Structures are given as structure tokens and as C-alpha cells.
């Protein structure tokens, strides 16, 4: 059974930092591209960052230079380091794993940026 379990979401002040983690099980983690998506109330889910099985990264323009995605294949975990957080970063953040026609989601973790 495939499981993606996110953690690290919290309430943080503007300008603060958080690190999200997503622990995967039931898949050969190193073979999967991993991504972080987010969904704010009333908005569509959007891609925040992704990292290929080979380590190549991509970012949404809105988070470029503030967020960093990384992966630790030995721990079957993908991370999202979020710095200089803004109120507009408030959303539920979801982890996903993709390989060929396989696509899995985590349950999400809430990030709230507010003073």
C-alpha cells in the first residue's frame, strides 16, 4: 500500500520559515519524481515545486528563490524548505509521487502565514 505522509505545517508569521517533510512508503522512492502542490481556499491546486528522480528541480515563479525542494532517497523523504513566507503562501500543501502512469497524493498539511 502506497502512503505519502506530510508533516511540518504550522502557523507562522510573515517573513518566517518552515520545512515540510513527506515520508513515502510502498514505492521505490528513488524511481519517482516528487512534487509539492498547494491549494488555498477557493482556488485550484497548483504546483509549487518538483524534483525528478535524478534531482532536477523546478519551481513556480511565485516561490522561486524562497522555497527549496530536496529529497533524501535513503530516508524515502522529500522536503520543502520555505523561507520569507508571505500571507499568500497560506494553503494546504500536498506531496505527490509520479512515475509513468502512477500518481499518488498525500493527505496534506496546513500552512498558515499570518501576523
Short mmCIF file of C-alpha atoms in Angstrom, two decimals:
data_model
loop_
_atom_site.label_atom_id
_atom_site.label_comp_id
_atom_site.label_asym_id
_atom_site.label_seq_id
_atom_site.Cartn_x
_atom_site.Cartn_y
_atom_site.Cartn_z
CA UNK A 1 0.00 0.00 0.00
CA UNK A 2 1.40 3.37 -1.03
CA UNK A 3 1.45 6.09 1.63
CA UNK A 4 2.68 9.66 1.46
CA UNK A 5 2.62 11.36 4.85
CA UNK A 6 3.24 15.10 5.06
CA UNK A 7 4.29 16.91 8.21
CA UNK A 8 5.65 20.26 9.29
CA UNK A 9 2.73 22.55 8.59
CA UNK A 10 2.09 25.27 11.15
CA UNK A 11 1.05 28.86 11.81
CA UNK A 12 3.96 31.20 11.11
CA UNK A 13 4.42 34.98 10.96
CA UNK A 14 5.16 36.72 7.66
CA UNK A 15 8.88 36.51 6.92
CA UNK A 16 9.22 33.27 8.83
CA UNK A 17 10.37 29.85 7.69
CA UNK A 18 9.03 26.31 7.73
CA UNK A 19 10.27 22.96 6.49
CA UNK A 20 7.72 20.47 5.24
CA UNK A 21 8.51 16.76 5.03
CA UNK A 22 6.83 13.98 3.10
CA UNK A 23 7.68 10.41 4.01
CA UNK A 24 6.87 7.79 1.39
CA UNK A 25 6.29 4.07 1.77
CA UNK A 26 5.13 1.32 -0.56
CA UNK A 27 7.04 2.65 -3.57
CA UNK A 28 10.60 2.51 -4.87
CA UNK A 29 11.08 6.11 -3.83
CA UNK A 30 14.22 6.81 -5.85
CA UNK A 31 12.39 5.97 -9.09
CA UNK A 32 9.67 8.56 -8.60
CA UNK A 33 9.52 12.24 -9.36
CA UNK A 34 8.22 14.06 -6.29
CA UNK A 35 6.30 17.27 -6.07
CA UNK A 36 4.75 19.73 -3.67
CA UNK A 37 1.41 21.28 -4.55
CA UNK A 38 -0.76 23.68 -2.61
CA UNK A 39 -4.41 24.62 -2.55
CA UNK A 40 -5.75 27.77 -0.98
CA UNK A 41 -9.45 28.18 -0.12
CA UNK A 42 -11.48 28.79 -3.24
CA UNK A 43 -8.52 28.22 -5.54
CA UNK A 44 -7.27 25.39 -7.69
CA UNK A 45 -4.44 23.17 -6.59
CA UNK A 46 -1.16 24.44 -8.04
CA UNK A 47 2.32 23.05 -8.42
CA UNK A 48 4.81 24.67 -6.07
CA UNK A 49 7.98 22.68 -6.74
CA UNK A 50 9.08 19.36 -8.15
CA UNK A 51 12.20 17.22 -8.14
CA UNK A 52 12.90 14.47 -10.64
CA UNK A 53 14.30 11.08 -9.80
CA UNK A 54 17.63 12.45 -10.98
CA UNK A 55 17.43 15.52 -8.75
CA UNK A 56 16.43 18.18 -11.26
CA UNK A 57 14.20 20.82 -9.67
CA UNK A 58 11.51 23.18 -10.92
CA UNK A 59 9.65 25.95 -9.09
CA UNK A 60 6.59 28.09 -9.53
CA UNK A 61 7.52 31.69 -10.25
CA UNK A 62 5.78 32.79 -7.05
CA UNK A 63 8.15 30.77 -4.85
CA UNK A 64 11.39 30.94 -6.85
CA UNK A 65 14.31 31.99 -4.63
CA UNK A 66 12.24 31.49 -1.46
CA UNK A 67 11.46 27.76 -1.46
CA UNK A 68 13.81 24.83 -1.93
CA UNK A 69 12.78 21.26 -2.68
CA UNK A 70 15.13 18.39 -1.87
CA UNK A 71 14.99 14.65 -1.45
CA UNK A 72 16.75 12.05 0.66
CA UNK A 73 16.40 8.70 -1.08
CA UNK A 74 17.91 6.87 1.89
CA UNK A 75 15.05 8.14 4.06
CA UNK A 76 12.34 7.96 1.36
CA UNK A 77 11.56 11.58 2.15
CA UNK A 78 11.11 14.78 0.18
CA UNK A 79 11.39 18.20 1.81
CA UNK A 80 10.21 21.70 1.08
CA UNK A 81 12.18 24.44 2.80
CA UNK A 82 10.08 27.60 2.78
CA UNK A 83 11.69 30.93 3.65
CA UNK A 84 10.43 34.52 3.60
CA UNK A 85 6.88 33.28 3.90
CA UNK A 86 4.04 35.56 2.83
CA UNK A 87 0.33 35.55 3.70
CA UNK A 88 -0.39 34.43 0.14
CA UNK A 89 1.54 31.23 0.83
CA UNK A 90 -1.29 30.15 3.13
CA UNK A 91 -2.70 26.87 1.83
CA UNK A 92 -2.89 23.15 2.35
CA UNK A 93 0.33 21.68 0.98
CA UNK A 94 0.23 18.28 -0.66
CA UNK A 95 3.00 15.90 -1.59
CA UNK A 96 2.78 13.76 -4.70
CA UNK A 97 4.74 10.97 -6.32
CA UNK A 98 4.73 10.33 -10.07
CA UNK A 99 6.17 7.59 -12.24
CA UNK A 100 4.88 6.73 -15.70
CA UNK A 101 1.11 6.25 -15.23
CA UNK A 102 1.30 6.04 -11.42
CA UNK A 103 0.25 9.06 -9.41
CA UNK A 104 -0.11 9.27 -5.63
CA UNK A 105 -1.13 12.03 -3.20
CA UNK A 106 -0.60 12.64 0.47
CA UNK A 107 -3.33 13.90 2.79
CA UNK A 108 -1.95 17.43 3.05
CA UNK A 109 -0.59 19.68 5.77
CA UNK A 110 -1.87 23.17 6.61
CA UNK A 111 0.44 26.16 6.34
CA UNK A 112 -0.92 29.45 7.63
CA UNK A 113 1.07 32.68 7.33
CA UNK A 114 -0.43 35.41 9.45
CA UNK A 115 0.54 38.08 11.92
#
